[in-house]
mmCIF file of C-alpha atoms in Angstrom:
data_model
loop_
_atom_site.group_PDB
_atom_site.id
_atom_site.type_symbol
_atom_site.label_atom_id
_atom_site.label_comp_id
_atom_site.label_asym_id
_atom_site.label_seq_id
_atom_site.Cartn_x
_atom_site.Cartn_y
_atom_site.Cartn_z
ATOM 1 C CA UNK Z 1 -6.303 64.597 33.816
ATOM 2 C CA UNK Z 2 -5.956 61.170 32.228
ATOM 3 C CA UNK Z 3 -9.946 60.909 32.370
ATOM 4 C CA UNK Z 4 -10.188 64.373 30.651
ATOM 5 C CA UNK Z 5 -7.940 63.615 27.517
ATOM 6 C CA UNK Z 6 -9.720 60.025 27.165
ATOM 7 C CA UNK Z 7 -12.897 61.634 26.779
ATOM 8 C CA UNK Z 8 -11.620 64.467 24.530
ATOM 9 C CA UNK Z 9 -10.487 61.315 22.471
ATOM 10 C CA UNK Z 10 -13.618 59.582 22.182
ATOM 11 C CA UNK Z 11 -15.468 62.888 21.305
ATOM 12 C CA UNK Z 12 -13.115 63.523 18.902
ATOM 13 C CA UNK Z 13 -13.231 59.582 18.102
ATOM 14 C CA UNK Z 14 -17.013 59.651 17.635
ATOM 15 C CA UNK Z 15 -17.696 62.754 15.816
ATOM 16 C CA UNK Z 16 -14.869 61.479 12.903
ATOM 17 C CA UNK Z 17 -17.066 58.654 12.345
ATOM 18 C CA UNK Z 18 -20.110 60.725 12.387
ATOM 19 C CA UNK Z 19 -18.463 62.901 10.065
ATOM 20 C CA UNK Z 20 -17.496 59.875 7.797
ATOM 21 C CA UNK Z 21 -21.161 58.510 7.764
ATOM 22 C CA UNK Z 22 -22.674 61.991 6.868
ATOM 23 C CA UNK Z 23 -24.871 63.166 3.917
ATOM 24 C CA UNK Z 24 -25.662 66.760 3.340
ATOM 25 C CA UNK Z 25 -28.394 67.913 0.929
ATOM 26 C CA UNK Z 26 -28.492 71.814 -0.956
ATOM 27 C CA UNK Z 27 -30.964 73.028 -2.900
ATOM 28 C CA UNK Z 28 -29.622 74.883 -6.004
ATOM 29 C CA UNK Z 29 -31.702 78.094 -6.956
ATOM 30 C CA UNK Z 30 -32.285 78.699 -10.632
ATOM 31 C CA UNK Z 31 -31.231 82.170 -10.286
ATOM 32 C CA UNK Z 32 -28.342 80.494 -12.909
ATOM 33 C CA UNK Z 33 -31.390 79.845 -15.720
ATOM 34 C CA UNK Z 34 -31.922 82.554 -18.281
ATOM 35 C CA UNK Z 35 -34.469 84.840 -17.565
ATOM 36 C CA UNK Z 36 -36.423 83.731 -21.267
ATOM 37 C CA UNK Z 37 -36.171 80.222 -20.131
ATOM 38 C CA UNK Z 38 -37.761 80.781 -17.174
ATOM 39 C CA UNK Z 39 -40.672 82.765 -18.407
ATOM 40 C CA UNK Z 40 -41.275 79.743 -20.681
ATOM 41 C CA UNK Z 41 -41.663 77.499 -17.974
ATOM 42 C CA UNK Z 42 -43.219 79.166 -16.329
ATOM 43 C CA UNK Z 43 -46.354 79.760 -19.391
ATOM 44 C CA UNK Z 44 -45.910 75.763 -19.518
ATOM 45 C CA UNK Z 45 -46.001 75.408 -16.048
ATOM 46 C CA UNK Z 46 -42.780 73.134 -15.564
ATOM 47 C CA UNK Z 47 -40.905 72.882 -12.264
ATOM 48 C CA UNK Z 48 -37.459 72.734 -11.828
ATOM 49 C CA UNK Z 49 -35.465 71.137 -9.008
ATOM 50 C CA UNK Z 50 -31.648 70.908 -8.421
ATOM 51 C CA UNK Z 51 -29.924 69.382 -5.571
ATOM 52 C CA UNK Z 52 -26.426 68.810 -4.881
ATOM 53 C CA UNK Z 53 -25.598 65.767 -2.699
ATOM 54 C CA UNK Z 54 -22.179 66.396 -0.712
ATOM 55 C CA UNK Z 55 -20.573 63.765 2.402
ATOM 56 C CA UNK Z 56 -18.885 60.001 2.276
ATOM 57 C CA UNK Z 57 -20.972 58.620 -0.573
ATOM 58 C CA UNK Z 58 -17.669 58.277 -2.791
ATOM 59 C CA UNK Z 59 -17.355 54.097 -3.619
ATOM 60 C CA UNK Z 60 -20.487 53.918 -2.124
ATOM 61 C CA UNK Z 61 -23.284 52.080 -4.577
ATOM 62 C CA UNK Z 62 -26.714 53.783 -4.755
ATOM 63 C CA UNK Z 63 -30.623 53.238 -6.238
ATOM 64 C CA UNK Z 64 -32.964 55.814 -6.940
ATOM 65 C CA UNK Z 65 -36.352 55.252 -5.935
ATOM 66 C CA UNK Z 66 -39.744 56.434 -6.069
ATOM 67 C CA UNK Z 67 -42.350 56.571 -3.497
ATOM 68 C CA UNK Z 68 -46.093 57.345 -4.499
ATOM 69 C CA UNK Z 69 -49.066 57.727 -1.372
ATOM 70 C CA UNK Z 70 -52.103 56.911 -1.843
ATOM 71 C CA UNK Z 71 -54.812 57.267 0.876
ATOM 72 C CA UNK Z 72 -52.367 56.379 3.514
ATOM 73 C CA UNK Z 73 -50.570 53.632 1.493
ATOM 74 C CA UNK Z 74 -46.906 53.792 0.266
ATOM 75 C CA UNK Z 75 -45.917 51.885 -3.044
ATOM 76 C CA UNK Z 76 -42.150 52.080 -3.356
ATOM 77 C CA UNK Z 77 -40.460 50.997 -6.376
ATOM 78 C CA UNK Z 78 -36.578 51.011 -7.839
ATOM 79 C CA UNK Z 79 -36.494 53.578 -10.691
ATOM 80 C CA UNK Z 80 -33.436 51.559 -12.289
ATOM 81 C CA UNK Z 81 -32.641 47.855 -12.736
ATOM 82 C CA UNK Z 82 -29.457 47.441 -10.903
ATOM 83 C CA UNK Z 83 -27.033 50.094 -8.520
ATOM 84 C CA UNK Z 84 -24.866 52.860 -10.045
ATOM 85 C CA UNK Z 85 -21.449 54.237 -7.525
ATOM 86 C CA UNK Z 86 -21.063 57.656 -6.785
ATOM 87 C CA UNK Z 87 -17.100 58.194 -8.128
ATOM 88 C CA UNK Z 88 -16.607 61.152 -6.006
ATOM 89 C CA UNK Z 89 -17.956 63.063 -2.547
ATOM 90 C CA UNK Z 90 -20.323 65.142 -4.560
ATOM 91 C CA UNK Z 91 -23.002 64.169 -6.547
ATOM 92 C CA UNK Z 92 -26.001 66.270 -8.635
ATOM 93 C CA UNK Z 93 -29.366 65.548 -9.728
ATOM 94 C CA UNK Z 94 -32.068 67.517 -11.315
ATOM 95 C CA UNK Z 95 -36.168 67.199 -11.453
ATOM 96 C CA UNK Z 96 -37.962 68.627 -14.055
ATOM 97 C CA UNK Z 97 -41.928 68.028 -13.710
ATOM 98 C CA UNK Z 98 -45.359 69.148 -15.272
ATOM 99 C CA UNK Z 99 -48.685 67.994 -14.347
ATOM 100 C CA UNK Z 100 -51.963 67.854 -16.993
ATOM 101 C CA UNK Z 101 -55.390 66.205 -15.558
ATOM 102 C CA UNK Z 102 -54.118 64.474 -12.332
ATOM 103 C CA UNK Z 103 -51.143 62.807 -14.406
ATOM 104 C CA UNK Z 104 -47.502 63.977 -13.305
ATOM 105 C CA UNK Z 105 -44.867 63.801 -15.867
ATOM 106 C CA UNK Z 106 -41.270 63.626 -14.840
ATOM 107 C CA UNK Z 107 -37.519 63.325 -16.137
ATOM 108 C CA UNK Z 108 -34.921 62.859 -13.490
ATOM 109 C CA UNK Z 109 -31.314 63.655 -14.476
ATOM 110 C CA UNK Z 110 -28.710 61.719 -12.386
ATOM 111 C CA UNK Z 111 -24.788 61.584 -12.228
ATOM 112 C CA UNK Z 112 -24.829 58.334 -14.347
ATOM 113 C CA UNK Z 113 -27.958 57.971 -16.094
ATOM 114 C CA UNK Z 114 -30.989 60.329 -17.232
ATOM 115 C CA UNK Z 115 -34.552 58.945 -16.467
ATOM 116 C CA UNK Z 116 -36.915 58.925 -19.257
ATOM 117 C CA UNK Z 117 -40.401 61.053 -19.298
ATOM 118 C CA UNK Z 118 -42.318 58.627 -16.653
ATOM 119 C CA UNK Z 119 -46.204 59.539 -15.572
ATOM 120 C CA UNK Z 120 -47.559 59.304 -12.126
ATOM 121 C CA UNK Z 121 -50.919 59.861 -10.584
ATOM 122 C CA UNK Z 122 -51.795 62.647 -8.632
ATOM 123 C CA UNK Z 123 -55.046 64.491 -7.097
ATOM 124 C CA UNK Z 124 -55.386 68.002 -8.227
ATOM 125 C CA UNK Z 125 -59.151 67.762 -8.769
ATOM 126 C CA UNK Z 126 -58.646 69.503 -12.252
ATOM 127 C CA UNK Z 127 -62.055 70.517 -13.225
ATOM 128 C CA UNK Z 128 -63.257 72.014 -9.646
ATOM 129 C CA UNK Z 129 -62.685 75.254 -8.721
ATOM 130 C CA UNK Z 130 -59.770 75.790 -8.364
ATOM 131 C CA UNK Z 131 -57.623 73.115 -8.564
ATOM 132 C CA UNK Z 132 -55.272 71.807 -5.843
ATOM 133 C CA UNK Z 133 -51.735 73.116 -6.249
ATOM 134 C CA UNK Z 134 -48.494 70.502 -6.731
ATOM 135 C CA UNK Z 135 -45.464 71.897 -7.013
ATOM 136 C CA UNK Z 136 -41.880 70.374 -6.232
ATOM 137 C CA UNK Z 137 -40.475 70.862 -3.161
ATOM 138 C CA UNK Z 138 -37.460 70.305 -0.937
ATOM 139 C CA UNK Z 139 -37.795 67.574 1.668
ATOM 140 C CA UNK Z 140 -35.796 68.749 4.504
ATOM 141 C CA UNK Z 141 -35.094 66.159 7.724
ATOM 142 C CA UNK Z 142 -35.603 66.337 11.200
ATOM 143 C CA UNK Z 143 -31.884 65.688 11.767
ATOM 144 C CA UNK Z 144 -28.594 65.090 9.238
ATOM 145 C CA UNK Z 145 -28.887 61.916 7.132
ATOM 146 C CA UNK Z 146 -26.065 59.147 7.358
ATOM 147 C CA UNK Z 147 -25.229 56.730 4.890
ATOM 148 C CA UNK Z 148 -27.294 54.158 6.667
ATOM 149 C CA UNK Z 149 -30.245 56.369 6.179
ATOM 150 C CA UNK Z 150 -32.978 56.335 3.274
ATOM 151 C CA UNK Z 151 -31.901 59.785 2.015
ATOM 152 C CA UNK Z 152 -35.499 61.916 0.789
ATOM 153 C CA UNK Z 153 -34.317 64.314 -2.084
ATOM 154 C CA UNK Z 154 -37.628 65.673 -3.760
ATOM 155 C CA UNK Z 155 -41.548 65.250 -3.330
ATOM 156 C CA UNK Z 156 -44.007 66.312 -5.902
ATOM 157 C CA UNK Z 157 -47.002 67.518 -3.439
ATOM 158 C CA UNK Z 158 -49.337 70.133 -2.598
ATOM 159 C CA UNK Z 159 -49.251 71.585 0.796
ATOM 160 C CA UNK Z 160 -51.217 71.586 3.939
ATOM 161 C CA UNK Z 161 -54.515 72.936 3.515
ATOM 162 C CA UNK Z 162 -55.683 75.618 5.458
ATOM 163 C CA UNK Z 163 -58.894 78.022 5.517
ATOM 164 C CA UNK Z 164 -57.842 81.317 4.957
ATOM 165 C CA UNK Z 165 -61.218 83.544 5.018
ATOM 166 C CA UNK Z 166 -63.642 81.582 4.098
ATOM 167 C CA UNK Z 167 -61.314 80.049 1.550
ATOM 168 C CA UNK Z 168 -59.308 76.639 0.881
ATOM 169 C CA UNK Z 169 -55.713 77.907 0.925
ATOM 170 C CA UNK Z 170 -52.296 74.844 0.932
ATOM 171 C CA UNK Z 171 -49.702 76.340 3.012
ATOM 172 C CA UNK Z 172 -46.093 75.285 1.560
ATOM 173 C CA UNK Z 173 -43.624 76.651 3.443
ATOM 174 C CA UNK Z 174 -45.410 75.083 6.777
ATOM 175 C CA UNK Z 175 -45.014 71.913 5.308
ATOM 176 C CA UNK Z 176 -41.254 72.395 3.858
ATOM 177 C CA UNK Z 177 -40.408 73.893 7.264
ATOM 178 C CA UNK Z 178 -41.806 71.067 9.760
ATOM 179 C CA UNK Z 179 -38.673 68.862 8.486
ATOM 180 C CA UNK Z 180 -41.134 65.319 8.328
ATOM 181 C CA UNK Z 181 -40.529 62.491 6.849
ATOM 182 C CA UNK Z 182 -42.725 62.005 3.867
ATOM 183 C CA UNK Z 183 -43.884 58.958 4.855
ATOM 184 C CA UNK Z 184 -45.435 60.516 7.861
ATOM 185 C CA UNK Z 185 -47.260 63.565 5.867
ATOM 186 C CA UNK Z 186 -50.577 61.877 5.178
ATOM 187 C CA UNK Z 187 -51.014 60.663 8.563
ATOM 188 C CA UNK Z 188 -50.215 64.001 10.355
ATOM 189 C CA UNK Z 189 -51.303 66.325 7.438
ATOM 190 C CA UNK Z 190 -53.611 65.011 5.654
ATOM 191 C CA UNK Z 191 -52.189 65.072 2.053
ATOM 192 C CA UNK Z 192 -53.645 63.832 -1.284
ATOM 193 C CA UNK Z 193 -51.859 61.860 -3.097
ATOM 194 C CA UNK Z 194 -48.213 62.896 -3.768
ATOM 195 C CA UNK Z 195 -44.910 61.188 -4.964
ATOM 196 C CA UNK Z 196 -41.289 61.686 -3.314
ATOM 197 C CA UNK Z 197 -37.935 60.585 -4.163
ATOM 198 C CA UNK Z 198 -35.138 59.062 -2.484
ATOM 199 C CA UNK Z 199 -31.724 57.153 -2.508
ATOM 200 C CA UNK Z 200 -30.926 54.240 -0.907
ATOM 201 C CA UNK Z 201 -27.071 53.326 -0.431
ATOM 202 C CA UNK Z 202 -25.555 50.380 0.029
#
């Protein structure tokens, strides 16, 4: 009996400090954007991306950072000069992206500070036919992040391609779905280039 209720404790013992140390990820959908709006970004061909970052990051000090691959080769850089603190357990931040002849623009909005329009290369091969497809998408894990973990929030990429009758085709959803780590998507996929984003806490 005594053995039972001390293990009972340390369950209950270890999954309150998992608990404490977790970070959950949602995707918004932007059902909530007017129908007009979306038609025009569409005809400009802007993405959109909103995330809402829920768990025990309240206190806790973070840095946004940007990740770019390159034929197998990760440059990671800070996106902001020093750390901002999350003031409470739930945090947004929103994407907004257009690419024009291999060149991504992007604006990242963030709970304390809004990024200016910043370019990055990418590989769409404008000018063949047709043109390799980016498009922002969710970067789901393998298993729940923890404070202790680089959290990924967003990666501006195409998807893995595929021959589909005859035809080049860039599956999407079978990259979204097999819950990688980005840095691991040119090795086992074979990606162009693409850019991600994550937080680091400290």
């Amino acid at each position: 009996m005594k053995k039972t209720i001390m293990t009972s404790l340390f369950l209950l013992f270890s999954f309150g400090i998992f608990a404490q140390n977790q970070v959950r990820i949602s995707y918004v959908s932007p059902d909530s954007i007017p129908s007009a709006t979306l038609d025009l970004m569409d005809f400009l061909d802007i993405k959109y991306m909103k995330m809402k970052i829920h768990g025990d990051i309240k206190g806790k000090k973070w840095q946004l950072w940007v990740n770019e691959s390159h034929e197998g080769k990760i440059t990671s850089k800070s996106l902001f000069p020093y750390a901002f603190e999350f003031s409470d357990t739930l945090a947004t931040f929103v994407f907004i992206a257009q690419d024009q002849n291999d060149t991504l623009t992007l604006v990242c909005k963030t709970p304390r500070y809004s990024m200016p329009k910043t370019k990055y290369a990418i590989d769409t091969k404008n000018g063949t036919a047709p043109p390799t497809p980016y498009i922002l998408m969710e970067t789901l894990p393998p298993t729940p992040y923890t404070t202790s973990d680089e959290i990924n929030l967003v990666a501006y990429t195409t998807g893995i391609k595929r021959i589909h009758q005859g035809m080049d085709a860039y599956d999407f959803c079978g990259l979204r779905y097999a819950k990688t780590d980005p840095k691991q998507w040119q090795e086992k996929f074979k990606l162009p280039r693409f850019v991600y984003f994550s937080l680091r806490l400290e």
